[in-house]
Tab-separated table of C-alpha atoms in Angstrom:
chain	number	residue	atom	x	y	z
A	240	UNK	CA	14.906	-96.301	77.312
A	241	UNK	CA	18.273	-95.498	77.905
A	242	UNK	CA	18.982	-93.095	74.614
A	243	UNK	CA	16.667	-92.435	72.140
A	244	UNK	CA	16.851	-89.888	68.503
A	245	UNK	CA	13.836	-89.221	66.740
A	246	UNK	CA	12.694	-85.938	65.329
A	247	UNK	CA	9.041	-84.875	66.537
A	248	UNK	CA	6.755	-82.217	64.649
A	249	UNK	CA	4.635	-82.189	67.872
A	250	UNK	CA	7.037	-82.360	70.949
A	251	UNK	CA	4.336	-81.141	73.185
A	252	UNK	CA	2.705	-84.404	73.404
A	253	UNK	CA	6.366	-86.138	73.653
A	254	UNK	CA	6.912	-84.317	76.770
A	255	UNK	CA	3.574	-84.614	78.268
A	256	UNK	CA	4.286	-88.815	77.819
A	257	UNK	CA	7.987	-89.197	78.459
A	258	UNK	CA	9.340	-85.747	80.059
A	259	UNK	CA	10.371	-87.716	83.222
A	260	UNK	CA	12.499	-89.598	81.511
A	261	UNK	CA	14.082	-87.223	78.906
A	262	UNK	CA	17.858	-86.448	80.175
A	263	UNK	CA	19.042	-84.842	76.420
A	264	UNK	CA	16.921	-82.577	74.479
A	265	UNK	CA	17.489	-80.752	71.073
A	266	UNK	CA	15.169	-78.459	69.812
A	267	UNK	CA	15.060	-76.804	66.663
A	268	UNK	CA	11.976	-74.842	67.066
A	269	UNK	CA	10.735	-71.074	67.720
A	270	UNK	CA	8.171	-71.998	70.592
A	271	UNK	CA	9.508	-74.165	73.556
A	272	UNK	CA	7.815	-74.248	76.840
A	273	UNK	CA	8.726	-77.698	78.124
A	274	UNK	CA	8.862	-78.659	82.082
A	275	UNK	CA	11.097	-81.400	82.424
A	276	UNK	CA	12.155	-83.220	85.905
A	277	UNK	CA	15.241	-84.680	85.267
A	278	UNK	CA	19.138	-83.408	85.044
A	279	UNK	CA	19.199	-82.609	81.335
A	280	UNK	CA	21.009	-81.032	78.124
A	281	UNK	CA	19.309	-78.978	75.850
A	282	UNK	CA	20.140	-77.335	72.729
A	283	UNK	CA	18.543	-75.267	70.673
A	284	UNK	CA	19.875	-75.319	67.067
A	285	UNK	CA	17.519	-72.683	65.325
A	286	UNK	CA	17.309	-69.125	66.316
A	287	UNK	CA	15.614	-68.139	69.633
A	288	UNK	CA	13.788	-65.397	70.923
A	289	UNK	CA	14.736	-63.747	74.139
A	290	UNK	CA	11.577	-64.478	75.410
A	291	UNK	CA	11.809	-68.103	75.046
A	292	UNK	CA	15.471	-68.107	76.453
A	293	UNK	CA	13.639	-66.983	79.975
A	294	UNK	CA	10.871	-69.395	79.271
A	295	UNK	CA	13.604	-71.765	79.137
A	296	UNK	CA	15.478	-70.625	82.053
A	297	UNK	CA	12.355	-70.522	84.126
A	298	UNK	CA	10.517	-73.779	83.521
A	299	UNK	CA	13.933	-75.847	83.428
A	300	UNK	CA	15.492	-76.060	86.886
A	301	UNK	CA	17.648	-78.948	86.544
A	302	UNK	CA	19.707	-77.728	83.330
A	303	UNK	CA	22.963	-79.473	83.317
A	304	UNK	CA	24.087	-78.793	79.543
A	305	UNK	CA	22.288	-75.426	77.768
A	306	UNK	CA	23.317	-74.699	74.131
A	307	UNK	CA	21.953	-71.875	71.863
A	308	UNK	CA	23.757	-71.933	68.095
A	309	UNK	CA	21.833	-69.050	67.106
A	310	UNK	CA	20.873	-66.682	69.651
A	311	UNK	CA	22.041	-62.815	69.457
A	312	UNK	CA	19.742	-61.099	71.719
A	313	UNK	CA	20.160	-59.634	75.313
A	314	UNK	CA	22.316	-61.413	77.837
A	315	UNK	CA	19.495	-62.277	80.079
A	316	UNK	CA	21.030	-65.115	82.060
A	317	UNK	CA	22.200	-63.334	84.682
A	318	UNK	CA	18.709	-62.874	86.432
A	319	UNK	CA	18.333	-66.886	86.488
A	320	UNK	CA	20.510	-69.606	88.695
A	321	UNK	CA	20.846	-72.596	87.266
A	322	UNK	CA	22.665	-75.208	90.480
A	323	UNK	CA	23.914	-78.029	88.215
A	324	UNK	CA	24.631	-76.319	85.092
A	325	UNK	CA	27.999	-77.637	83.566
A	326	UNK	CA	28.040	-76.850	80.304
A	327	UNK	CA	27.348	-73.636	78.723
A	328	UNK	CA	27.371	-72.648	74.959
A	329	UNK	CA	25.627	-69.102	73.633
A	330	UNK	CA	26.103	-65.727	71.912
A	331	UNK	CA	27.391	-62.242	72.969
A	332	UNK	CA	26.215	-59.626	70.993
A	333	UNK	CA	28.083	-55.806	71.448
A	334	UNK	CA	25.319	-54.351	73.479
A	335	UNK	CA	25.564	-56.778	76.090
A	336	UNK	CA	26.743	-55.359	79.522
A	337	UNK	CA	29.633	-57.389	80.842
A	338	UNK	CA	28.634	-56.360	84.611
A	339	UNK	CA	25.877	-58.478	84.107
A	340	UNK	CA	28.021	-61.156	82.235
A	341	UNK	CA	30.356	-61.152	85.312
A	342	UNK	CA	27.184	-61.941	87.516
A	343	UNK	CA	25.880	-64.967	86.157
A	344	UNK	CA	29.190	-66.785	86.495
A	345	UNK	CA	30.134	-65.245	89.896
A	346	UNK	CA	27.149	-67.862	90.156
A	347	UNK	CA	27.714	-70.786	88.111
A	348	UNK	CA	31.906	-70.924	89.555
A	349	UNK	CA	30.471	-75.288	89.015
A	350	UNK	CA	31.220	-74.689	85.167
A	351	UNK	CA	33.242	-77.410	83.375
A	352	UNK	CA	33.186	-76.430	79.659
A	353	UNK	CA	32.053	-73.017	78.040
A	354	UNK	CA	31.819	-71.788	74.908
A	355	UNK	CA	31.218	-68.503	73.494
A	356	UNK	CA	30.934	-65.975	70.526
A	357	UNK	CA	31.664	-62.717	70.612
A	358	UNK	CA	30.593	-60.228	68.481
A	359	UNK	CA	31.295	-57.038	67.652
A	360	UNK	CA	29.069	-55.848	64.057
A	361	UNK	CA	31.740	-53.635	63.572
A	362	UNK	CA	31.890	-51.512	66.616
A	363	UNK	CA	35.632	-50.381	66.984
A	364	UNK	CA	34.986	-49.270	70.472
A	365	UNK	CA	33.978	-52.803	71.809
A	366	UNK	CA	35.903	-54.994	73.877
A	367	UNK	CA	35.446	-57.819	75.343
A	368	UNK	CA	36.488	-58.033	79.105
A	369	UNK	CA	37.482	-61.635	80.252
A	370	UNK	CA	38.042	-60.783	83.442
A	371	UNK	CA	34.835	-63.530	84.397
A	372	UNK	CA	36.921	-66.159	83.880
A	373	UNK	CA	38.052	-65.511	87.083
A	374	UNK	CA	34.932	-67.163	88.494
A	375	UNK	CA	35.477	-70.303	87.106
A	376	UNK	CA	38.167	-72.429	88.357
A	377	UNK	CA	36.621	-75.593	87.400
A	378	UNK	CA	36.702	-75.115	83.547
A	379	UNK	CA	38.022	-77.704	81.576
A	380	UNK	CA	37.021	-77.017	78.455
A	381	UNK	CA	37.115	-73.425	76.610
A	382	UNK	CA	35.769	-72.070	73.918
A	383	UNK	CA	36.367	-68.556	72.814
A	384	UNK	CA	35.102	-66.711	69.275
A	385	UNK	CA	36.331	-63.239	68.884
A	386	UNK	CA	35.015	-61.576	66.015
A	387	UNK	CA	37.844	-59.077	65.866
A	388	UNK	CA	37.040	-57.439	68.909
A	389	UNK	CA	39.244	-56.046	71.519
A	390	UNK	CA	40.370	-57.670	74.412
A	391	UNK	CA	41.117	-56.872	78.058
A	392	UNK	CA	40.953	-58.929	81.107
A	393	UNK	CA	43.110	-61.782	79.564
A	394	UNK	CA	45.337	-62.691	82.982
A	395	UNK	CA	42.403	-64.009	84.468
A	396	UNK	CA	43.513	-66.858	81.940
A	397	UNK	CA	45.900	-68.053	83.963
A	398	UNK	CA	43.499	-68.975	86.848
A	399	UNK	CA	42.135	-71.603	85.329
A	400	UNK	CA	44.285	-74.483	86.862
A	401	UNK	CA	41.904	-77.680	85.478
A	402	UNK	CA	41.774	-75.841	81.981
A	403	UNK	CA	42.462	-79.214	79.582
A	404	UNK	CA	41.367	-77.711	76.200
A	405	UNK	CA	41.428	-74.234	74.791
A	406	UNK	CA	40.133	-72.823	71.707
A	407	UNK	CA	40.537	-69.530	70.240
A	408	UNK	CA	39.738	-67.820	66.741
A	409	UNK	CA	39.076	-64.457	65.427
A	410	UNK	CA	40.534	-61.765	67.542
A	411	UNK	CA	43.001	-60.715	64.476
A	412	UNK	CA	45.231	-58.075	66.601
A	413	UNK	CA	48.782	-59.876	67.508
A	414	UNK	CA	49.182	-58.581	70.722
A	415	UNK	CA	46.220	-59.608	72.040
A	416	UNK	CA	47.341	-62.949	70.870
A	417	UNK	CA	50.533	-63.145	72.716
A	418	UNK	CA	48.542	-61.798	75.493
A	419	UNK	CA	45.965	-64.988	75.550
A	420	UNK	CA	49.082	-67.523	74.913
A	421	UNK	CA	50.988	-65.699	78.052
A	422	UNK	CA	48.945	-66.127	79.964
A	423	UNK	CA	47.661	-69.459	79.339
A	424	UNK	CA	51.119	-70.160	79.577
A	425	UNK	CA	51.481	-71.235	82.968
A	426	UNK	CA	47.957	-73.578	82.774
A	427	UNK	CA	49.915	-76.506	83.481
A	428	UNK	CA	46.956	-78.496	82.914
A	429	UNK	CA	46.698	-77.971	79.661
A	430	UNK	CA	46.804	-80.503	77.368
A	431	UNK	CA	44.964	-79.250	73.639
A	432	UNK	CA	45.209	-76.217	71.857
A	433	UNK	CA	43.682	-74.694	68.914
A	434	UNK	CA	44.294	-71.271	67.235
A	435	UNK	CA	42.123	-69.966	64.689
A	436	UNK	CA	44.463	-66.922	63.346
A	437	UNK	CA	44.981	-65.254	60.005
A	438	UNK	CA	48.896	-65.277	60.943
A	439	UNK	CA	49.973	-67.887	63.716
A	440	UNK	CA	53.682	-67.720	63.733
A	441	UNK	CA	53.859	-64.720	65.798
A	442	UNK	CA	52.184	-66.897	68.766
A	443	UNK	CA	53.961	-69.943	67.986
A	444	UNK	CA	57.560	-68.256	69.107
A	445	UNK	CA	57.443	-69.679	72.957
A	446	UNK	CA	54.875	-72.449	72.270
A	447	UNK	CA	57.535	-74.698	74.375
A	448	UNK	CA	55.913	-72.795	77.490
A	449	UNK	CA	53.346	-75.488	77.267
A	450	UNK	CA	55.071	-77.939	79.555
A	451	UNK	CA	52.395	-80.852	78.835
A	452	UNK	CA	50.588	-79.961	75.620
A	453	UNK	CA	49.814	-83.329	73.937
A	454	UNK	CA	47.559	-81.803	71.129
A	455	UNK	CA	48.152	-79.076	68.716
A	456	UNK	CA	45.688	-77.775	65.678
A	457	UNK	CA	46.507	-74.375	64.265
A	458	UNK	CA	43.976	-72.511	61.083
A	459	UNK	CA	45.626	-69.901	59.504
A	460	UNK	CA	45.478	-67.761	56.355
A	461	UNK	CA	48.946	-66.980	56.067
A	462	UNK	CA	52.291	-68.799	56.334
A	463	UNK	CA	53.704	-71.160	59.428
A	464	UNK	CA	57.439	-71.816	59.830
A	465	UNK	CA	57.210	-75.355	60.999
A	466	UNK	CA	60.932	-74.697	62.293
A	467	UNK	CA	59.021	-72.856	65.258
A	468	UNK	CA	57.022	-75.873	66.137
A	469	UNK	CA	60.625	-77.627	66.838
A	470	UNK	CA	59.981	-75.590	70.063
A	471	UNK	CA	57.311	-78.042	71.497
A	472	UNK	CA	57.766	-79.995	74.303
A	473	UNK	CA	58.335	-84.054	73.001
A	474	UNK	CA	55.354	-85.148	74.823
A	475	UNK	CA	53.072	-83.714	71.605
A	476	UNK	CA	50.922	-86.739	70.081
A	477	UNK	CA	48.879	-85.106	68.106
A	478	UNK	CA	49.695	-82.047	65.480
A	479	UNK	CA	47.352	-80.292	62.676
A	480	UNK	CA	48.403	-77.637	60.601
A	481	UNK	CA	45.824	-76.017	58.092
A	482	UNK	CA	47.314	-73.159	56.589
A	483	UNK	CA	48.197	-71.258	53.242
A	484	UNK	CA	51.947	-72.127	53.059
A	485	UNK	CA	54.285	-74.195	54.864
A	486	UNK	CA	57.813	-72.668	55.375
A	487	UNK	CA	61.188	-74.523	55.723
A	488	UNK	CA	59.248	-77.666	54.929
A	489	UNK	CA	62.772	-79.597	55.342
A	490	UNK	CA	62.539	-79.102	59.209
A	491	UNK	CA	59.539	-81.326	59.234
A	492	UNK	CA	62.414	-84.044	60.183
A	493	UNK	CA	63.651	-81.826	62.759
A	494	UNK	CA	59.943	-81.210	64.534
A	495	UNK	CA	58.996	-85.347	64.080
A	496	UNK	CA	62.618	-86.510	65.344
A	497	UNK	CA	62.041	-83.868	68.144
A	498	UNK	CA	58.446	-85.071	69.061
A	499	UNK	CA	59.125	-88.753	70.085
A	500	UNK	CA	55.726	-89.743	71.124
A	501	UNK	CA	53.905	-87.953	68.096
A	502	UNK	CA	51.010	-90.033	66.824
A	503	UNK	CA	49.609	-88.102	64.306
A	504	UNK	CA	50.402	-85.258	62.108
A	505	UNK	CA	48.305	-83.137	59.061
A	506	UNK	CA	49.471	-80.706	56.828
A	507	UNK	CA	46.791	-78.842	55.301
A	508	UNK	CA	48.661	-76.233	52.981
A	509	UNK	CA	51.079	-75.567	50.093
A	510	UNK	CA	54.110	-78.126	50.227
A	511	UNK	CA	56.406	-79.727	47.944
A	512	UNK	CA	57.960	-82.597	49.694
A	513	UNK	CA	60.842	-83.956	47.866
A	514	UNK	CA	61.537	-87.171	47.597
A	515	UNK	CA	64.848	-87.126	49.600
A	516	UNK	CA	62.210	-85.397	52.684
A	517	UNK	CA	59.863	-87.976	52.611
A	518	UNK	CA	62.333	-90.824	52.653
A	519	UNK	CA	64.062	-89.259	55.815
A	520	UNK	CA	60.464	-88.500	57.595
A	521	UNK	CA	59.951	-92.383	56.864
A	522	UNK	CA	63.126	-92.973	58.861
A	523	UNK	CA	62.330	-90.788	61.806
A	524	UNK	CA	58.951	-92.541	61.752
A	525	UNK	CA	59.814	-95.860	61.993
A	526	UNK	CA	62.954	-95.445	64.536
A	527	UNK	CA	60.619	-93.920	66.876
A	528	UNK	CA	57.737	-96.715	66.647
């Protein structure tokens, strides 16, 4: 069976039939003490105890994909090597010890895609170090979730030559901001971003350092000049805006006429486009089909 989705009340007796042949698992229970053979992903969409993460850890060998939506206990992966682990999704909570962090991927340097939230319950003196990034040249995909927290470590960004997406939300201090984007900037293989930012503008002044960015999506509270985004380089297909107000909506023209091989754009915000706007957009549109 090459895929199959069903929802089990008793997975024991699944696993005990068909565990040798199980490549993708989800789980959305407390107790989990499966033994599976094969390569596999598994994610775990309820909350988890930390005792069941090392159950986990030590019964699965073969993990290829591990996911954990809801997990906010102790960072207890570094005491566990996992060889073919690719993809790696969990919680940070502000007591974890980022020695220990920097560990378990001085380990897993195989990493494609990694996601992960940060957070901070309030605790002004916390900061998260990124220095581990370091460790992982391989990444193509990453994920990052702030929670306001403060942030050091950020030029080991711009090791991370295969790097094709990046993600970021939450950090809500501008300089450390500009100090993610900087350093990203010379990523030249870097071909989506998202920003999840009360105010974006600030980081959208130099966006044209992204020589081959093909996909932009910016989330924002506040307001975007969308005369800034003129700045992007004209190989930019793709281009979502979700914010509270759009400024200098008549440069719309500018960014489209600038952006020859654009795609597809969304405007998520406050906008009166006039009449006399959306007939010249419609003109830009079709000349560059």
């Amino acid at each position: 069976i090459p895929t199959i989705g069903v929802e089990f009340s008793d997975y024991q007796r699944i696993l005990k039939h068909f565990g040798r042949k199980i490549t993708s698992s989800s789980f959305s229970t407390y107790k989990f003490r499966p033994s599976l053979s094969k390569k596999q992903h598994i994610d775990f969409f309820d909350p988890i105890s930390s005792e069941d993460v090392q159950a986990v850890l030590v019964s699965c060998k073969n993990l290829v994909g591990l996911k954990f939506w809801w997990y906010d206990g102790p960072f207890v992966f570094a005491n566990y090597l996992m060889p073919h682990l690719k993809e790696f999704e969990t919680d940070v909570n502000h007591l974890t010890d980022f020695n220990k962090i920097d560990a378990f991927f001085k380990n897993h340097t195989q990493l494609t895609v990694l996601c992960t939230r940060f957070h901070n319950n309030r605790q002004a003196h916390y900061a998260v170090d990124l220095s581990f990034l370091s460790h992982l040249p391989n990444l193509k995909i990453l994920v990052l979730t702030l929670d306001g927290s403060n942030v050091r470590g950020t030029a080991s960004l711009s090791h991370l030559n295969h790097l094709r997406k990046f993600s970021v939300g939450g950090s809500y201090d501008k300089e450390t901001d500009l100090q993610i984007l900087e350093s990203l900037g010379s990523v030249e293989s870097l071909v989506t971003l998202e920003l999840t930012m009360p105010d974006v503008s600030h980081v959208l002044r130099g966006i044209e350092r992204f020589k081959n960015l093909r996909k932009l999506r910016i989330f924002g509270d506040g307001v975007v000049d969308i005369l800034i985004l003129a700045q992007l380089r004209s190989n930019c297909t793709d281009l979502h805006v979700s914010c509270k107000m759009l400024a200098e909506p008549n440069s719309l023209v500018d960014v489209v006429r600038n952006l020859k091989k654009l795609k597809k754009i969304e405007l998520h915000c406050q906008v009166a486009l006039s009449e006399t706007l959306c007939e010249d957009l419609a003109k830009v549109c079709s000349s560059q089909d």
